[in-house]
XYZ file of C-alpha atoms in Angstrom:
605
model
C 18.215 -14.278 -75.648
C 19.410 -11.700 -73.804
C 16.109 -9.632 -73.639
C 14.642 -12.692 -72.146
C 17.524 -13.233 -69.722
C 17.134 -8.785 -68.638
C 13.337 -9.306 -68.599
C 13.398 -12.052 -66.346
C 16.026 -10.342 -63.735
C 13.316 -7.108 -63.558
C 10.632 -8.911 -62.724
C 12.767 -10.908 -59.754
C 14.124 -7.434 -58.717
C 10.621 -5.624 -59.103
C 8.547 -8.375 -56.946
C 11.669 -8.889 -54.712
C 12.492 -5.113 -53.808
C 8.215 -4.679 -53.206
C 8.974 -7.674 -50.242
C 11.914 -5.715 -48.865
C 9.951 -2.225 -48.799
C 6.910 -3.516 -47.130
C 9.062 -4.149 -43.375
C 9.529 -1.111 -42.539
C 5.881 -0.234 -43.382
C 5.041 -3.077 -41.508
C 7.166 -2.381 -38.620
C 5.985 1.188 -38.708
C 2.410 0.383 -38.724
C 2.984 -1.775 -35.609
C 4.141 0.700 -33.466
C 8.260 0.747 -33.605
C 8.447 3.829 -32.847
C 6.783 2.885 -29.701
C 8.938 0.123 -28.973
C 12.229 2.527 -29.110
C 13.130 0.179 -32.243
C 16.519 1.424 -33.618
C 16.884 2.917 -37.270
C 19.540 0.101 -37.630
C 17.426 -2.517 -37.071
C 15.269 -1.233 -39.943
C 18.196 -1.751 -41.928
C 18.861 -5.450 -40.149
C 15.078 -6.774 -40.743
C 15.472 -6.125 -44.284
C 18.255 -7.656 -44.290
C 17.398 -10.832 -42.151
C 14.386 -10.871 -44.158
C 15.664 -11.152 -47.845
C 16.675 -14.868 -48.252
C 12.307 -15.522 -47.947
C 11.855 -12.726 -49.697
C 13.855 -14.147 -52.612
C 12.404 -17.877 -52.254
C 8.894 -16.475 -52.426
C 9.702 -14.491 -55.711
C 11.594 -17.287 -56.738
C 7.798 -18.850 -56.676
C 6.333 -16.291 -58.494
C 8.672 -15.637 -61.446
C 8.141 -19.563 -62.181
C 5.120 -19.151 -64.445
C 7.305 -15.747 -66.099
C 10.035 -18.288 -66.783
C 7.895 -21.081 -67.961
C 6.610 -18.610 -70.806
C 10.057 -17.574 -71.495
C 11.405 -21.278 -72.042
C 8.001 -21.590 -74.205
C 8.495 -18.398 -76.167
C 12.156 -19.607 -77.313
C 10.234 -21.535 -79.892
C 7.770 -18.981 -81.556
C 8.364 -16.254 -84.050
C 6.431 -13.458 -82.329
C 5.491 -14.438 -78.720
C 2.637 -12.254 -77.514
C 4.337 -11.932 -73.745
C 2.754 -9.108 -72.294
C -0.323 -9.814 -73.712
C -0.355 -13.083 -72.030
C 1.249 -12.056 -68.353
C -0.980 -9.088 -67.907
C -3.759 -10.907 -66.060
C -0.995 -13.395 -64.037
C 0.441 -10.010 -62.790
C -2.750 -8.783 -61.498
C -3.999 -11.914 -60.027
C -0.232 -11.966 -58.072
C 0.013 -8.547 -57.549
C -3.343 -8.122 -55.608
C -2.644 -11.090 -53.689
C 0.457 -10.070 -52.364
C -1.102 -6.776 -51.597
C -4.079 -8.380 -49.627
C -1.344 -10.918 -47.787
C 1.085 -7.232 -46.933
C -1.756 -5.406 -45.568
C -4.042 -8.211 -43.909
C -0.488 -9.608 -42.324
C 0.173 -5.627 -41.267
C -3.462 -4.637 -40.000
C -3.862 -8.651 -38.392
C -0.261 -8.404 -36.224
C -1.707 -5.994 -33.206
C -4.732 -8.372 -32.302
C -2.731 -11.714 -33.363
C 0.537 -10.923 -32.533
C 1.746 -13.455 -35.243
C 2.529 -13.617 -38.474
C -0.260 -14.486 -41.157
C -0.772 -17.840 -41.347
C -3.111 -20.883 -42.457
C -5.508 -20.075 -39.345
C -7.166 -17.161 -41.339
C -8.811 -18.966 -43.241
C -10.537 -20.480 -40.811
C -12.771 -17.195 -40.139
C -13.411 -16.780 -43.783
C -16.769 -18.618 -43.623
C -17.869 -15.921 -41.506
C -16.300 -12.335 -42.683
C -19.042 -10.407 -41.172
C -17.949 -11.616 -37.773
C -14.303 -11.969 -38.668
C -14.610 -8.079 -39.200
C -16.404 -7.146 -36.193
C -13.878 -5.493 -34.324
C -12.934 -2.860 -36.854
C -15.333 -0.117 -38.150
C -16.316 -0.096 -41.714
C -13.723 3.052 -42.426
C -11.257 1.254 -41.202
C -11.875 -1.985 -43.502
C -12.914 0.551 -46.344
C -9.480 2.487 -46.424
C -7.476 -1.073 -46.431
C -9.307 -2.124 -49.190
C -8.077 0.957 -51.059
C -4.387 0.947 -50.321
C -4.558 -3.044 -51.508
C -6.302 -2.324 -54.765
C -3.719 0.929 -55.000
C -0.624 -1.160 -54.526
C -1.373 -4.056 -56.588
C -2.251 -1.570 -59.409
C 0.700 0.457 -59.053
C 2.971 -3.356 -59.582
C 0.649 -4.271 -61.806
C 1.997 -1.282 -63.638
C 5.214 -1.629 -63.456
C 5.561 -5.508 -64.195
C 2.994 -4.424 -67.161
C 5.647 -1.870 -68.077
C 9.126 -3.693 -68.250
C 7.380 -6.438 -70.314
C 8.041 -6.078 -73.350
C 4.905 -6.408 -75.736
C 6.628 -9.047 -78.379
C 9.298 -11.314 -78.034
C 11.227 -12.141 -81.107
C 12.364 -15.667 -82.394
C 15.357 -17.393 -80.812
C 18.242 -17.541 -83.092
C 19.757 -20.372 -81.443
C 16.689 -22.451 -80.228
C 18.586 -25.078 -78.374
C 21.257 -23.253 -77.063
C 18.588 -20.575 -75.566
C 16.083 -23.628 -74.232
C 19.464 -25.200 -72.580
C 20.362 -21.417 -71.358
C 16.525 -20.657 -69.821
C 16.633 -24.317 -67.767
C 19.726 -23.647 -66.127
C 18.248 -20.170 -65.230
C 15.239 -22.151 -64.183
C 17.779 -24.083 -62.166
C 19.131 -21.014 -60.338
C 15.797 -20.306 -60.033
C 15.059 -23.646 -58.524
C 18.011 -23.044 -55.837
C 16.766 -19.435 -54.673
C 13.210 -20.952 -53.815
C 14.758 -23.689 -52.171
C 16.740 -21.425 -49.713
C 20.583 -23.178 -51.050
C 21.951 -25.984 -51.811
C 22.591 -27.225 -48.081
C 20.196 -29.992 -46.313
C 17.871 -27.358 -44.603
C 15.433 -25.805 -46.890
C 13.821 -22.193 -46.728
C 11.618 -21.797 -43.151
C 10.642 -19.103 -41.232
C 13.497 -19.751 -38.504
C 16.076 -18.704 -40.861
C 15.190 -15.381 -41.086
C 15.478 -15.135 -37.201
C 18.451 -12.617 -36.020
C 17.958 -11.624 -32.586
C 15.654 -12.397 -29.061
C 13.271 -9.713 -29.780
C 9.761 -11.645 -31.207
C 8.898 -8.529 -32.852
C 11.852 -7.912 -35.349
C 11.853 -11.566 -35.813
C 8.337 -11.525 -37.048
C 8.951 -8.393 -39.078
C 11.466 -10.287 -40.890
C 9.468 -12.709 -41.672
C 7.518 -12.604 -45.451
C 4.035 -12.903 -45.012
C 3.501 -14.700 -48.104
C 5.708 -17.464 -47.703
C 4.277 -18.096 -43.627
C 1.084 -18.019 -45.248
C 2.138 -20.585 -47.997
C 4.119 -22.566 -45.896
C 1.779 -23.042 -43.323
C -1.244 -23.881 -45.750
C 0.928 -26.532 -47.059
C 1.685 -28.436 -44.006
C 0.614 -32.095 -43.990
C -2.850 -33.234 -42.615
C -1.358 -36.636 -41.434
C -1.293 -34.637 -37.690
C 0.646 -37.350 -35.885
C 3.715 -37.114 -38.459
C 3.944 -33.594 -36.954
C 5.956 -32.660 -34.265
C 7.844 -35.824 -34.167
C 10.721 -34.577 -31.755
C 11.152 -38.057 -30.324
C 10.670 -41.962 -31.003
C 7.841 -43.358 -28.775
C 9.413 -44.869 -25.801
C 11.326 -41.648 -25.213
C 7.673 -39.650 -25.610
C 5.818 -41.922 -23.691
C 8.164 -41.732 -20.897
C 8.044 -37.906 -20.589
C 4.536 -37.046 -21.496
C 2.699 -40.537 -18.845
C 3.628 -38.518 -15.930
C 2.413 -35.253 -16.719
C -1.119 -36.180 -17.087
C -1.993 -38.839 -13.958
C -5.126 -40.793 -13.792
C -6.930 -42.068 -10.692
C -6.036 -41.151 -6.992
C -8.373 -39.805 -4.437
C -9.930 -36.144 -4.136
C -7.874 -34.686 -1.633
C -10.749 -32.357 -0.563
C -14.806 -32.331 -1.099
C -15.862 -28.940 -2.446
C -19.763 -29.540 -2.893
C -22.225 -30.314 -0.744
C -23.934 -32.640 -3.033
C -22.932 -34.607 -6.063
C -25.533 -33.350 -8.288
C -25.707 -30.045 -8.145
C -27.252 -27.786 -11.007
C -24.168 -26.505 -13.203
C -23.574 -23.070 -15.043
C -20.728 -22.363 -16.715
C -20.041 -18.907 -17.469
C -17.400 -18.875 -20.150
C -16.086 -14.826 -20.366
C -14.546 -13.451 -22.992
C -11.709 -12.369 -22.710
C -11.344 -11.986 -19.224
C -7.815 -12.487 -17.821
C -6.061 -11.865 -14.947
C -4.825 -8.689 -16.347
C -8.253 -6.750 -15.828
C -8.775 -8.658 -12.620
C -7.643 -6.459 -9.413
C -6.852 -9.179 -7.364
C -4.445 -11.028 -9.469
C -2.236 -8.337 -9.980
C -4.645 -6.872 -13.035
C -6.259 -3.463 -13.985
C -7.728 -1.417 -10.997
C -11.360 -1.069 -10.307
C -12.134 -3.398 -13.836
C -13.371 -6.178 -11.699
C -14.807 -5.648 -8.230
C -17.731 -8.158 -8.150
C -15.596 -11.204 -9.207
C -12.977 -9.812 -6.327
C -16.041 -9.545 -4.036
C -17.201 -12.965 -4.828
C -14.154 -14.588 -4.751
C -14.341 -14.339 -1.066
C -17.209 -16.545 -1.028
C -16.003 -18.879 -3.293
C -13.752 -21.566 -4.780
C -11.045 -19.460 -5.932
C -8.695 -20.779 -8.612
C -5.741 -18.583 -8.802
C -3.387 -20.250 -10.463
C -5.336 -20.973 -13.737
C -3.719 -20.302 -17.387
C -5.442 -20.494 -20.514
C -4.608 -23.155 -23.077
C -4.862 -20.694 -26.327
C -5.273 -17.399 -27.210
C -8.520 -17.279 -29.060
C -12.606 -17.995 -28.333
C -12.789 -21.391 -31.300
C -10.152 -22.698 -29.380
C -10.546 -21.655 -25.292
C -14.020 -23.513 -25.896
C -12.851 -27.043 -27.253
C -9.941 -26.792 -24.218
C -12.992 -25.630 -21.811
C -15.951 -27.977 -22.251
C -13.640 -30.709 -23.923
C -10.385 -31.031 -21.393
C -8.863 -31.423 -24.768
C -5.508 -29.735 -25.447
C -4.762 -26.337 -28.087
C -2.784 -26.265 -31.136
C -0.236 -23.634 -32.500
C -1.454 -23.454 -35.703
C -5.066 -24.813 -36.103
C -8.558 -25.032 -34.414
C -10.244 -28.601 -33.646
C -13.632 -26.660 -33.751
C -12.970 -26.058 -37.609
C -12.322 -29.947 -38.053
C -15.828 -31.194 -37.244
C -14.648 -34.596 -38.253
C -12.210 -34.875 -35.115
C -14.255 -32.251 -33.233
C -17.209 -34.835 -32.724
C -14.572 -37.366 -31.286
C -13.758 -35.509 -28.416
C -15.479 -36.169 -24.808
C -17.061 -33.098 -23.007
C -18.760 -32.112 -19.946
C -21.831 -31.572 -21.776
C -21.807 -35.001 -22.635
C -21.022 -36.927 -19.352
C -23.341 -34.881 -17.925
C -26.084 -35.675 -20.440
C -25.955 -39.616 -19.406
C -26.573 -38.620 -15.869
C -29.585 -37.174 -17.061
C -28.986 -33.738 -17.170
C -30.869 -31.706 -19.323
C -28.162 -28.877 -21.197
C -28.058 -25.733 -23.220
C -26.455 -23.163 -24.431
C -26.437 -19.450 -24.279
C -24.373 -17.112 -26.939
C -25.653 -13.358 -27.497
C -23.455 -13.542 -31.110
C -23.403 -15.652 -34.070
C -22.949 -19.501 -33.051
C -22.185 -20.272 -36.461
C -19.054 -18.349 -35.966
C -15.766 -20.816 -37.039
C -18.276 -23.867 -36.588
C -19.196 -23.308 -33.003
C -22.962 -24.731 -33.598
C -21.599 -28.027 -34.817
C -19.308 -28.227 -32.278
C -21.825 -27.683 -28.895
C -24.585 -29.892 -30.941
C -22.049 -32.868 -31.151
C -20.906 -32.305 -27.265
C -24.160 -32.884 -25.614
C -26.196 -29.263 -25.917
C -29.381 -30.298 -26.502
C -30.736 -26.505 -26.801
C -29.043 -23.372 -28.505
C -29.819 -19.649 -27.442
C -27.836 -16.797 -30.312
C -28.258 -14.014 -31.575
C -31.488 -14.939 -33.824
C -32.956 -15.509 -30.887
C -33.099 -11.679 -30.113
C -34.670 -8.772 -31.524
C -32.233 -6.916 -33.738
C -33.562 -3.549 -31.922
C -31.170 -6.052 -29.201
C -28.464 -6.329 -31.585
C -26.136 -2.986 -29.995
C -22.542 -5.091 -30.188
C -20.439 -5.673 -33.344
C -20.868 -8.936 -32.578
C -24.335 -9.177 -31.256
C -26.247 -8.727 -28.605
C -24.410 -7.019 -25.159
C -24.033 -8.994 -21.788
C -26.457 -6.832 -19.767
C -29.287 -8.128 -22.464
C -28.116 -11.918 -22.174
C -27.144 -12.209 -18.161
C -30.900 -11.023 -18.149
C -32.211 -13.450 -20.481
C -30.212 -16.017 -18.414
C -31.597 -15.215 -15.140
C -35.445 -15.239 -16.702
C -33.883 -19.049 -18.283
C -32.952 -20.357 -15.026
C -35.111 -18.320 -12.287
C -37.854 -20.851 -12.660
C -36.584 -24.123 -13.275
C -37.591 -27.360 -12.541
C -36.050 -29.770 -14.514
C -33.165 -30.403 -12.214
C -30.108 -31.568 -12.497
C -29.456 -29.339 -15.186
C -26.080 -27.903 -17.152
C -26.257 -24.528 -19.172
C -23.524 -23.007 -20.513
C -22.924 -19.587 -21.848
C -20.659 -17.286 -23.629
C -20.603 -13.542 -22.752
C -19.468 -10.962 -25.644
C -18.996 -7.739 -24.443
C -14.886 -7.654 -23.166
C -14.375 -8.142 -27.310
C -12.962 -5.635 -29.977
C -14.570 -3.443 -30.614
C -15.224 -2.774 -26.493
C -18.568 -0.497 -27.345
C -20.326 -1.021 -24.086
C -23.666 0.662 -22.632
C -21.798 1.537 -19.605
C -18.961 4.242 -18.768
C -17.169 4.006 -14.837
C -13.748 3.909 -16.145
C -11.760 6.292 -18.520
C -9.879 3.490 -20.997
C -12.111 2.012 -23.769
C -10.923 -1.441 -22.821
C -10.619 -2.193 -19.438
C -14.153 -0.373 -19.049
C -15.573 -2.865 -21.268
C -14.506 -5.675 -18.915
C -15.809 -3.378 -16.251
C -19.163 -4.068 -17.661
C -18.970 -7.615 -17.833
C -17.814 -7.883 -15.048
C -20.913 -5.389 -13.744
C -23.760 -7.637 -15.387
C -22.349 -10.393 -14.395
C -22.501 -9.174 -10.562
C -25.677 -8.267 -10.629
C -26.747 -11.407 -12.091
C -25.183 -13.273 -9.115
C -27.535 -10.700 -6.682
C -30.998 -11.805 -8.267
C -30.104 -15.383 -8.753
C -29.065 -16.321 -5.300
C -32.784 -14.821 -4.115
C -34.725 -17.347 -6.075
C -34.878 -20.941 -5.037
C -32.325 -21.801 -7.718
C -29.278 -21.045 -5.622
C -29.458 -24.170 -2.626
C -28.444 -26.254 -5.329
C -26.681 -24.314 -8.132
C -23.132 -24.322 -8.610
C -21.697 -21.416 -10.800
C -18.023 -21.572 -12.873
C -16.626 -18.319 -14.141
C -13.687 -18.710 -16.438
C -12.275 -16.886 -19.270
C -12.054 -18.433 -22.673
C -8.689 -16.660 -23.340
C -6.679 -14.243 -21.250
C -5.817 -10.668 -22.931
C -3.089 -8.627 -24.005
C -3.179 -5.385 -21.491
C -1.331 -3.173 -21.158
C 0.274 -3.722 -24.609
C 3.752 -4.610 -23.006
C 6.171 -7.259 -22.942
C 5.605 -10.651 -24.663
C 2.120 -11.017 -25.951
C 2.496 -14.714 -25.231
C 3.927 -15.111 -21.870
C 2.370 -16.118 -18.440
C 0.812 -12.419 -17.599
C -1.000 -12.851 -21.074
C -2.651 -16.447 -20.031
C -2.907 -16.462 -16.886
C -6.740 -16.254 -15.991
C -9.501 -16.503 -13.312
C -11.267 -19.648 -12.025
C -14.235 -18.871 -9.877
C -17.265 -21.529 -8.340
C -20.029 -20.172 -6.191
C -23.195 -20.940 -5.763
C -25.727 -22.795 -2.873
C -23.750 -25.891 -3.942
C -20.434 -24.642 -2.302
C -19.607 -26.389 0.639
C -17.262 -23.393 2.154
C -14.666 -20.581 0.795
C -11.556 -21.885 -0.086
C -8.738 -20.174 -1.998
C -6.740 -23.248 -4.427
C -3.332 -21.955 -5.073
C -2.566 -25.140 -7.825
C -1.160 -24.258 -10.814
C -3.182 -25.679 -13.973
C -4.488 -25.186 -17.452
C -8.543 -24.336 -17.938
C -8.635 -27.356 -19.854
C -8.564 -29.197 -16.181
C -11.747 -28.131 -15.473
C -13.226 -31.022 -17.051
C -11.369 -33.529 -14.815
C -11.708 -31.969 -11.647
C -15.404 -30.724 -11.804
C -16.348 -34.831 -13.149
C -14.306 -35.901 -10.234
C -15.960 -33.589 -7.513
C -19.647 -34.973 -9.179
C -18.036 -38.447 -8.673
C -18.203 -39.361 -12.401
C -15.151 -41.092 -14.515
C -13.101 -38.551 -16.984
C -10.557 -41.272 -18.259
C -11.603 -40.561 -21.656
C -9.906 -36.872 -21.133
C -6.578 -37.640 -22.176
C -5.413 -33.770 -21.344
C -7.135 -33.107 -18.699
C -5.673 -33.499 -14.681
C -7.990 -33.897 -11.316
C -5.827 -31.036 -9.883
C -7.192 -31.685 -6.509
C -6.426 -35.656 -7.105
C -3.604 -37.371 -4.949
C -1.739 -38.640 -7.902
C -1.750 -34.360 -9.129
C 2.038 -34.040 -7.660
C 3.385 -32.048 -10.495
C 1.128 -28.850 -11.201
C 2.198 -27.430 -14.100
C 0.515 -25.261 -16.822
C 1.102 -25.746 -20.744
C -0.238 -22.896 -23.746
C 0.129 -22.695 -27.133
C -0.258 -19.735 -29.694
C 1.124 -18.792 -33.287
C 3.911 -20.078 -33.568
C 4.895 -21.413 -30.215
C 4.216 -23.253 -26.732
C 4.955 -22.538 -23.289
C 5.476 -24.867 -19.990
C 5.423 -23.060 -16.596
C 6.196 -25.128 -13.672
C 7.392 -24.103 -9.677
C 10.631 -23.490 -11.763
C 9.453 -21.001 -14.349
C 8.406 -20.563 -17.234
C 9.569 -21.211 -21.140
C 8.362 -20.283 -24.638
C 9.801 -22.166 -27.005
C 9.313 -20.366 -31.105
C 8.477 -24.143 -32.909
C 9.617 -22.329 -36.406
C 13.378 -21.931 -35.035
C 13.126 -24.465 -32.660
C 14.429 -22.442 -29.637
C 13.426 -21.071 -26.781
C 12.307 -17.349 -27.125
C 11.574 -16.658 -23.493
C 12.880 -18.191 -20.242
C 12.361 -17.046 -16.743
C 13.831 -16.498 -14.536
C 16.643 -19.137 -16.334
C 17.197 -21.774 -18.587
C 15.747 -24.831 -18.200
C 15.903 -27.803 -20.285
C 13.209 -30.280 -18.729
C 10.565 -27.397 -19.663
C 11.333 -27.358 -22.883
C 11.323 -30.929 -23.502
C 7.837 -31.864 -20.869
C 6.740 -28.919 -23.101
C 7.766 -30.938 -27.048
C 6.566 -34.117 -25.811
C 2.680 -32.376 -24.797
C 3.134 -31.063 -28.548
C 3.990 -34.389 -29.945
C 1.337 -36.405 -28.052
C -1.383 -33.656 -28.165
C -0.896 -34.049 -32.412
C -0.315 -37.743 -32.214
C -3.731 -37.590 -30.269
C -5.628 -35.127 -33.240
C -4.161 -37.796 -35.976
C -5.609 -40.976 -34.182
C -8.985 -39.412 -34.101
């Protein structure tokens, strides 16, 4: 018995000690160094870290324990012969979770969770930003490390297990084991069980999230209900109800016209990427964006805007929908509550507007094709629409290419009123552009965005098109630049809102604070058509608008920035991880009861 009892104990220690060593790696690979990160917190990640580092290994030595509690009763139990394939199926996925979790955490900043999957159905795109060296020397050091554990699990199992002298006594021994066992996964014998906040030590995100095993936030996030209105439940109804109704008014009055007419041709130019932190004017990278400066001067300028997520799936539902992000999941990837949601697209299509869309990459990507069908696009442009002698971008086809094949679109059109809508590429990882004014990789890429989409401005407003076109420029997400300070905060999100165009009754410069998902209300409301039916969406230049506020989500977390400041609140250790420039309880609780309604809303669809 005791050889079962020592055998056990190595393979706990083996899989437990491989969790510990992988934070500093982790923390390493992520640039600690970098971030002046202490040697001693090393030393406190580790241990911070352990308790989910034992739960998750309490996971995997179940099946180990299961065969020792069946081998009790055999003469000559085969065990290594029968654990061999277990231990490479576990070792190589907790290899793959260590390094996707390691290589992921500079362009999430997060730790791996369920929301990886979602880009699975599309790994050619998912990949895109990285070069094939780069994905080719990963895939080594995961089939390397799960071999070498392999190895030594394979090693300290020993190849036959002898009969149990004492079969009852042993069985009774090996389920109170199991029962320890039971206690370590379960993170104690106290009410709380394991979560990711317990492993939280400190106010820096980063050490937090280093602590963190990427296993078990994988796990436990994969495992979360589906019932989407039982989640979040931080208060009963009445008490919800009476802080979320005031946050999102209906009705009132436009406080000011914008257009000249109410039916003006529409084109939404959804940019990827494009934050305020390349654009000069908002406090953003010098010389990356001097057309949208020079054209903000002409036009309906939105500074105050913040983006609702962090990622293109979801900027697009909160865009064209009004509808509201998530922390942890993408509508688009639900097609079944998806197609419930309203969108401009589709008010627009009953007023007899004819509508399409324009992507240079794959539209397939994380179910973006079934999403703008269901909307209202009657008409799809991609990427198999171009040449591949077209196809210069990771991703696709660049923006110079597509603003072109726009303007030819739209140059002679006749079938007014009419609503396209389209996607540029370019501002992505990897940031290879046909273009090269400034020095940095990245903020040139934006550069030439922000070039094409200039110059597209210049030829369209000399056709006939103009008089009655009204233009939107928006980013889909904002974007982390310069690498610095909290990926999620309000220099991350905050983002551009420009309209020009022939339909532009006069310059004016809006100073309201609001989310991008209010462009659905106040664009309907401007074109004197209802929006009711967007639940998260505000008229921002409405009379009953008297709170302007902005609300974001991302791995993890939410914020709320009002005139007061702003707060992100970490929804794994329920506390706030960020507040400036002070504490403030009403933003953290406007900001649980938008969480609470915005999932009560996904579970009622």
């Amino acid at each position: 018995m005791k050889k079962r009892i020592a055998y056990l104990i190595l393979v706990f220690a083996v899989i437990f000690i491989f969790f510990i060593l992988q934070k500093p790696f982790f923390m390493l690979y992520n640039d600690a160094p970098g971030r002046l990160v202490p040697f001693s917190s090393y030393l406190q990640v580790m241990f911070h870290g352990m308790s989910l580092d034992a739960a998750t290994t309490g996971y995997l030595t179940a099946i180990p324990w299961l065969t020792i509690l069946i081998s009790i009763w055999f003469k000559k139990f085969p065990l290594r012969q029968l654990l061999v394939g277990y231990y490479a199926i576990v070792c190589l996925l907790i290899s793959l979770i260590f390094v996707g979790d390691m290589c992921l955490y500079p362009f999430w900043n997060f730790k791996l969770d369920a929301s990886v999957f979602l880009y699975l159905d599309s790994p050619k795109n998912a990949m895109a930003s990285v070069s094939t060296g780069f994905i080719i020397l990963r895939i080594l050091v995961i089939l390397l490390l799960s071999g070498f554990v392999t190895w030594i699990l394979y090693r300290i199992t020993p190849r036959y297990l002898p009969p149990a002298n004492r079969k009852i006594t042993g069985t009774l021994a090996t389920i109170l084991l199991g029962g320890v066992l039971f206690i370590i996964i379960r993170g104690g014998v106290s009410e709380s069980t394991s979560n990711i906040g317990q492993v939280y030590f400190c106010n820096d995100e980063f050490l937090n999230h280093s602590a963190v095993n990427p296993a078990f936030s994988l796990i436990a996030s994969a495992g979360k209900t589906k019932n989407y209105s039982e989640q979040f439940n931080y208060f009963d109804e009445t008490h919800r109800k009476e802080l979320f109704d005031n946050l999102y008014p209906t009705g009132g009055e436009n406080t000011v016209e914008l257009l000249n007419t109410k039916r003006p041709d529409i084109l939404i130019i959804l940019m990827e990427g494009f934050g305020a932190t390349m654009v000069e004017s908002l406090g953003g990278v010098k010389g990356a964006s001097p057309n949208i400066d020079r054209l903000s001067k002409e036009g309906i300028w939105f500074t105050q805007c913040y983006a609702n997520s962090f990622r293109t799936d979801r900027g697009t539902i909160c865009t064209f929908s009004g509808y509201q992000s998530f922390p942890d999941l993408s509508v688009m990837k639900i097609p079944a509550k998806s197609r419930t949601l309203p969108s401009i697209a589709g008010k627009l299509a009953k007023e007899g507007y004819h509508t399409d869309f324009l992507y240079g990459g794959d539209i397939n990507f994380t179910n973006m094709k079934s999403y703008l069908l269901e909307s209202g696009y009657q008409n799809l442009t991609a990427d198999t629409d171009f040449p591949m002698s077209q196809h210069q971008n990771a991703w696709g086809v660049n923006d110079d290419i597509t603003f072109d094949h726009l303007y030819q679109m739209l140059k002679d059109r006749r079938d007014s009123p009419w609503h396209t809508a389209f996607l540029t590429l370019s501002s992505h990882e990897p940031f290879e552009v046909p273009y090269h004014r400034l020095k940095e990789k990245q903020p040139n890429a934006f550069a030439f965005t922000d070039h094409c989409l200039g110059e597209f401005v210049e030829r369209i407003r000399k056709t006939p098109v103009w008089n009655n076109l009204l233009i939107v420029c928006l980013p889909d997400h904002g974007f982390y630049y310069p690498a610095e300070g909290n990926g999620h905060d309000a220099r991350i999100h905050h983002i551009p809102m420009l309209w020009l165009g022939g339909a532009v009754k006069q310059p004016i410069v809006i100073n309201q604070v609001m989310n991008q998902s209010d462009l659905a209300a106040t664009l309907l409301a401007q074109l004197g058509i209802d929006h009711s039916e967007f639940n998260f969406s505000r008229n921002i230049l409405s009379t009953a608008y008297t709170y302007p506020f902005a609300y974001w989500t991302f791995g993890g977390g939410f914020a709320f920035a009002d005139s007061t400041g702003v707060t992100l609140v970490d929804i794994n250790a329920d506390r706030p991880m960020l507040e400036i420039p002070s504490p403030d309880e009403n933003r953290i609780l406007r900001g649980k009861a938008i969480l609470q309604s915005s999932y009560d809303d996904l579970g009622e669809r």
